[in-house]
Short mmCIF file of N, CA and C in Angstrom, two decimals:
data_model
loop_
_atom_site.label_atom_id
_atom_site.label_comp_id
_atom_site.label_asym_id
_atom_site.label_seq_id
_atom_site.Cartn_x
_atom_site.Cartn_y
_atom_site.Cartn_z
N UNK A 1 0.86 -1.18 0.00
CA UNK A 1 0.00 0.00 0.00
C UNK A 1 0.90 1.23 0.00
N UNK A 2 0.45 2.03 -0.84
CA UNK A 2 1.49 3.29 -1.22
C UNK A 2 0.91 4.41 0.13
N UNK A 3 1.61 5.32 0.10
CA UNK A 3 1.52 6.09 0.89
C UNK A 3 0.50 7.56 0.47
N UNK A 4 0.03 7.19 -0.74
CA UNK A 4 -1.18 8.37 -1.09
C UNK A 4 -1.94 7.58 -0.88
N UNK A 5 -2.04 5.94 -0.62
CA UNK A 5 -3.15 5.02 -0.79
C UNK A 5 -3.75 5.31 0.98
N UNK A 6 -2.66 5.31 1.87
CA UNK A 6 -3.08 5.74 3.19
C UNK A 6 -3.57 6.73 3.74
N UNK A 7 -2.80 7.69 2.65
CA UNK A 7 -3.80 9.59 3.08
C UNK A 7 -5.04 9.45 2.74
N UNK A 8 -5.21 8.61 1.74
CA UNK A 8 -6.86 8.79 1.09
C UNK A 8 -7.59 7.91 2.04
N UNK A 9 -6.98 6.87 2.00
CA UNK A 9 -7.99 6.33 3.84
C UNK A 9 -8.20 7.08 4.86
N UNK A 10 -6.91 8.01 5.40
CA UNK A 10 -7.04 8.42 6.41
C UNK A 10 -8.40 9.81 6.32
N UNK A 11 -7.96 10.24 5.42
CA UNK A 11 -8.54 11.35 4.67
C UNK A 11 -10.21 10.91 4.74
N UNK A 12 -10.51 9.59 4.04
CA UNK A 12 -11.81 9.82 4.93
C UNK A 12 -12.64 9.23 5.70
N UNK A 13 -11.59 8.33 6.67
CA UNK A 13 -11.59 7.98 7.84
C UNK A 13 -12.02 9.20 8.65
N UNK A 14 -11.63 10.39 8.38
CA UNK A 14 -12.06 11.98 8.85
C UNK A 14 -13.07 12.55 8.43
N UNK A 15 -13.43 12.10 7.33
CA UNK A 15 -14.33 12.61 6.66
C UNK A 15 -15.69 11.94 7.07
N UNK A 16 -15.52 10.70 7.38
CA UNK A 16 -16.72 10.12 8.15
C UNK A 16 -16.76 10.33 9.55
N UNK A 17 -15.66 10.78 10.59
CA UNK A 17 -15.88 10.98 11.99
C UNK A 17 -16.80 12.14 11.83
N UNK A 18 -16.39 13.04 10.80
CA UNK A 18 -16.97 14.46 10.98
C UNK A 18 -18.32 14.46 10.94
N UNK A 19 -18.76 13.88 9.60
CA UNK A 19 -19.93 13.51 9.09
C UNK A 19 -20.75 12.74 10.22
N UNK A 20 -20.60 11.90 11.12
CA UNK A 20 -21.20 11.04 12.16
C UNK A 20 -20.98 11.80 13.23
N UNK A 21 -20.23 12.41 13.71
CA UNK A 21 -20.25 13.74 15.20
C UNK A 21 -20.81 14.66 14.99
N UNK A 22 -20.80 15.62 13.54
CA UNK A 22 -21.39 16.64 13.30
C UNK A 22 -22.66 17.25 13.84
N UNK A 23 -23.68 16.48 13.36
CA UNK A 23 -25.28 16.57 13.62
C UNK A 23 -24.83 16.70 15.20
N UNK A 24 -24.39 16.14 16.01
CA UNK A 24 -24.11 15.68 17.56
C UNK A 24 -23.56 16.85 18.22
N UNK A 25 -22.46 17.02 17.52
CA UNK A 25 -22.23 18.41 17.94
C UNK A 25 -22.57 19.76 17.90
N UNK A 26 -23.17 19.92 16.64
CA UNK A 26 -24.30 21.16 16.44
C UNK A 26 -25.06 21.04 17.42
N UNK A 27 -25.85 20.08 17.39
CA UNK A 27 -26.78 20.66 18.27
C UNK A 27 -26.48 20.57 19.81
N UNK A 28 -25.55 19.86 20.06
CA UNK A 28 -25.23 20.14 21.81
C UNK A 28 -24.90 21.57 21.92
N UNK A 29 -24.01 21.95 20.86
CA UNK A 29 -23.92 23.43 21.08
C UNK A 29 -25.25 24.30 21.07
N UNK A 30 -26.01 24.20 19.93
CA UNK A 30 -26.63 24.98 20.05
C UNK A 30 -27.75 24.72 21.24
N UNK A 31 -27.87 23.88 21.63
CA UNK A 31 -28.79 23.60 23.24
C UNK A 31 -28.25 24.51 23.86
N UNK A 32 -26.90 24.34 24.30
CA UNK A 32 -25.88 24.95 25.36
C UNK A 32 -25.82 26.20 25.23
N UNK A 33 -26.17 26.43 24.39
CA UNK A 33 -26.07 28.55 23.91
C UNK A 33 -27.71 28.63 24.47
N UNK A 34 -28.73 27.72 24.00
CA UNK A 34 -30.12 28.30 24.67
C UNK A 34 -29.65 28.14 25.88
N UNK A 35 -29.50 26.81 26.65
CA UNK A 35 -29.21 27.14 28.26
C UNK A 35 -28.63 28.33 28.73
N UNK A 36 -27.23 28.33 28.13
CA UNK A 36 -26.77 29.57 28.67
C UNK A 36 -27.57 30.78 28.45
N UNK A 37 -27.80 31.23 27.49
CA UNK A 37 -28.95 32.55 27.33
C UNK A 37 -29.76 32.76 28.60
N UNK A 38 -30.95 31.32 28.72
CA UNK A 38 -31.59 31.11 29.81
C UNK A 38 -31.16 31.36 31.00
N UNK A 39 -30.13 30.65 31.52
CA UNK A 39 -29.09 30.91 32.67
C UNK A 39 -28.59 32.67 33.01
N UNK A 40 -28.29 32.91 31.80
CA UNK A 40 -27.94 34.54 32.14
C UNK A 40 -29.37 35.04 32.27
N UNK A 41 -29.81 34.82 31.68
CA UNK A 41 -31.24 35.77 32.00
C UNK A 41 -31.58 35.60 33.23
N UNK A 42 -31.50 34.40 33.64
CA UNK A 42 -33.00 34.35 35.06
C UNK A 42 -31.58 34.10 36.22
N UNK A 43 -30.39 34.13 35.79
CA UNK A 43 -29.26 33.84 36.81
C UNK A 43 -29.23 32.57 37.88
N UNK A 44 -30.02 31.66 36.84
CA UNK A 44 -29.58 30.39 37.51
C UNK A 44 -28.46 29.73 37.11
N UNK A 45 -27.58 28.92 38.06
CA UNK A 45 -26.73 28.47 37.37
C UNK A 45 -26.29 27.05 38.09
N UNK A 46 -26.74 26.58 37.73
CA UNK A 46 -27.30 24.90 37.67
C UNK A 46 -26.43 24.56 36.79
N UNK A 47 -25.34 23.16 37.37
CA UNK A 47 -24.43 22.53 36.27
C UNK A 47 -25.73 21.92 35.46
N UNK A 48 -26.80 21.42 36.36
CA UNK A 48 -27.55 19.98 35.90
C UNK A 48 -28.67 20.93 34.97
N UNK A 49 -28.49 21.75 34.66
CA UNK A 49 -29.91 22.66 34.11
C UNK A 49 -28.63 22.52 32.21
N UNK A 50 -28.09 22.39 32.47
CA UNK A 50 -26.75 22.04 31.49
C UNK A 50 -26.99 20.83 30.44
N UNK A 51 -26.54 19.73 31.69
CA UNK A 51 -26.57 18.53 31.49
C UNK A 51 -27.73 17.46 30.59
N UNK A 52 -28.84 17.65 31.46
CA UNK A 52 -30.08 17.03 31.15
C UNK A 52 -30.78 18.01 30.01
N UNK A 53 -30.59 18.85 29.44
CA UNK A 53 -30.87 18.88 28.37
C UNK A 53 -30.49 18.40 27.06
N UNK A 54 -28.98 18.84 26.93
CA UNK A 54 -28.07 18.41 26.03
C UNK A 54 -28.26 16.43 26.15
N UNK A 55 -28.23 16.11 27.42
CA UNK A 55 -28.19 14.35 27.16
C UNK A 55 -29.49 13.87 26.33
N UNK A 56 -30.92 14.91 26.96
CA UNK A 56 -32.12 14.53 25.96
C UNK A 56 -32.36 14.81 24.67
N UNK A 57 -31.37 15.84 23.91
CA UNK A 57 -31.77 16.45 22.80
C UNK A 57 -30.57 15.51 22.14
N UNK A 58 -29.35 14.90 22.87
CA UNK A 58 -28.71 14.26 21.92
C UNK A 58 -29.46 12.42 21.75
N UNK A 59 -29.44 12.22 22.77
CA UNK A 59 -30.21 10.84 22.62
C UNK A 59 -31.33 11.03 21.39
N UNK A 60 -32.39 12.20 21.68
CA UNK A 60 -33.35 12.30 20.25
C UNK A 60 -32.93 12.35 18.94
N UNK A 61 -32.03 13.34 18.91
CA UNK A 61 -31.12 12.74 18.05
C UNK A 61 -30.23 11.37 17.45
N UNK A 62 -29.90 11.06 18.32
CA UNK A 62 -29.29 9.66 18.09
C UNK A 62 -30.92 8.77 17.41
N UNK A 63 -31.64 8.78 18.18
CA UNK A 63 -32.55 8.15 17.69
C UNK A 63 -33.01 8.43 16.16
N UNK A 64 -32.95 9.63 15.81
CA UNK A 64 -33.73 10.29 14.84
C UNK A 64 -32.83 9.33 13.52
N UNK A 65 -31.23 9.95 14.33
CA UNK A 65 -30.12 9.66 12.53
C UNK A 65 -29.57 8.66 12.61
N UNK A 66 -29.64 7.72 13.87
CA UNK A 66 -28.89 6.17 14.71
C UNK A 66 -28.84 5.63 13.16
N UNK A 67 -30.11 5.04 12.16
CA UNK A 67 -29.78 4.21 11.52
C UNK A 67 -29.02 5.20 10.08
N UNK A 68 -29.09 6.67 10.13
CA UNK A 68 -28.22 6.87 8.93
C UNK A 68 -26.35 6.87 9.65
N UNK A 69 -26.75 6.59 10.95
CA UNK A 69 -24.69 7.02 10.89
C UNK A 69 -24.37 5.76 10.97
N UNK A 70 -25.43 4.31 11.26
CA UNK A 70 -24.96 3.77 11.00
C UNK A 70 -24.17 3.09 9.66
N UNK A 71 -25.51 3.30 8.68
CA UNK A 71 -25.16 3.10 7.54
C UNK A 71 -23.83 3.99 6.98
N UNK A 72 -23.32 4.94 6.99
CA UNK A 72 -22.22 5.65 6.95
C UNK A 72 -21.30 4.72 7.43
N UNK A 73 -21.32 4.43 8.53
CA UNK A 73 -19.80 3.83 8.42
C UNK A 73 -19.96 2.25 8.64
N UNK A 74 -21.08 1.86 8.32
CA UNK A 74 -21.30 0.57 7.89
C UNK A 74 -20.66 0.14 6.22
N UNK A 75 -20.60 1.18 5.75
CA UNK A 75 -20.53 1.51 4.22
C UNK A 75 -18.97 1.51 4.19
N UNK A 76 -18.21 2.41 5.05
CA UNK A 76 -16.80 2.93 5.21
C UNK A 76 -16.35 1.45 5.74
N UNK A 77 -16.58 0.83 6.61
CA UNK A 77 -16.09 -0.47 7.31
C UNK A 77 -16.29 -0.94 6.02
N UNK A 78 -16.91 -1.08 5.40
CA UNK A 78 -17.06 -2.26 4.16
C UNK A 78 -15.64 -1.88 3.09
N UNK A 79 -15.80 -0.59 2.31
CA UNK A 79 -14.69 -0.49 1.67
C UNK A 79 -13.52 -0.21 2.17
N UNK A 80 -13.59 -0.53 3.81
CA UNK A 80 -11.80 -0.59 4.30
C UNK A 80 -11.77 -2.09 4.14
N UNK A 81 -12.65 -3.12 4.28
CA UNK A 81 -12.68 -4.81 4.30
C UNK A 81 -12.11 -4.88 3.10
N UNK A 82 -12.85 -4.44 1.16
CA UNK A 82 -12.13 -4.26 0.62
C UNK A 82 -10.56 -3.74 -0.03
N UNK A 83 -10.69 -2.89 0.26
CA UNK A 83 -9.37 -2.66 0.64
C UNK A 83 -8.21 -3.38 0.74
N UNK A 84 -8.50 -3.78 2.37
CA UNK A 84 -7.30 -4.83 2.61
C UNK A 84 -7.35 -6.23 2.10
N UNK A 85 -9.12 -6.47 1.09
CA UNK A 85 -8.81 -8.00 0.68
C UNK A 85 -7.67 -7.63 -0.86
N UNK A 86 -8.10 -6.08 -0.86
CA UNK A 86 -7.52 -6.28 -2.53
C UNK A 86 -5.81 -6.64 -1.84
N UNK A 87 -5.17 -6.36 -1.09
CA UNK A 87 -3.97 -5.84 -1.20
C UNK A 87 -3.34 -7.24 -0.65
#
């Protein structure tokens, strides 16, 4: 295996973490910016007023895209299997 043959794996070996965290991370952030807003406004400041949101809005999430990220790197696992049968 050549060594452009490994950047291009690695390359989107990255390209699928991003793609599968992405959705996950948008929106924890953007929860965390409403909490905080909320928090400054009414000056509560509750780690757990934090927490339990972001864990429910990501789990809904997970639920919502669970079977597209799987397929993503159900897809990526497959043409790394190829891969190493070609070589």
């Amino acid at each position: 295996m050549t060594a452009d043959q490994v950047m291009e794996v690695m390359k989107e070996a990255m390209m699928v973490a991003f793609e599968i965290a992405g959705p996950l991370l948008i929106v924890s952030i953007v929860v965390g910016l409403i909490v905080a807003i909320f928090q400054a406004a009414t000056q509560i400041h509750e780690q757990t007023l934090t927490f339990v949101p972001k864990l429910l809005v990501i789990a809904l999430v997970l639920l919502a895209l669970g079977s597209w990220m799987f397929k993503v790197m159900d897809e990526f696992v497959v043409e790394l299997f190829a891969i190493m049968a070609s070589l």
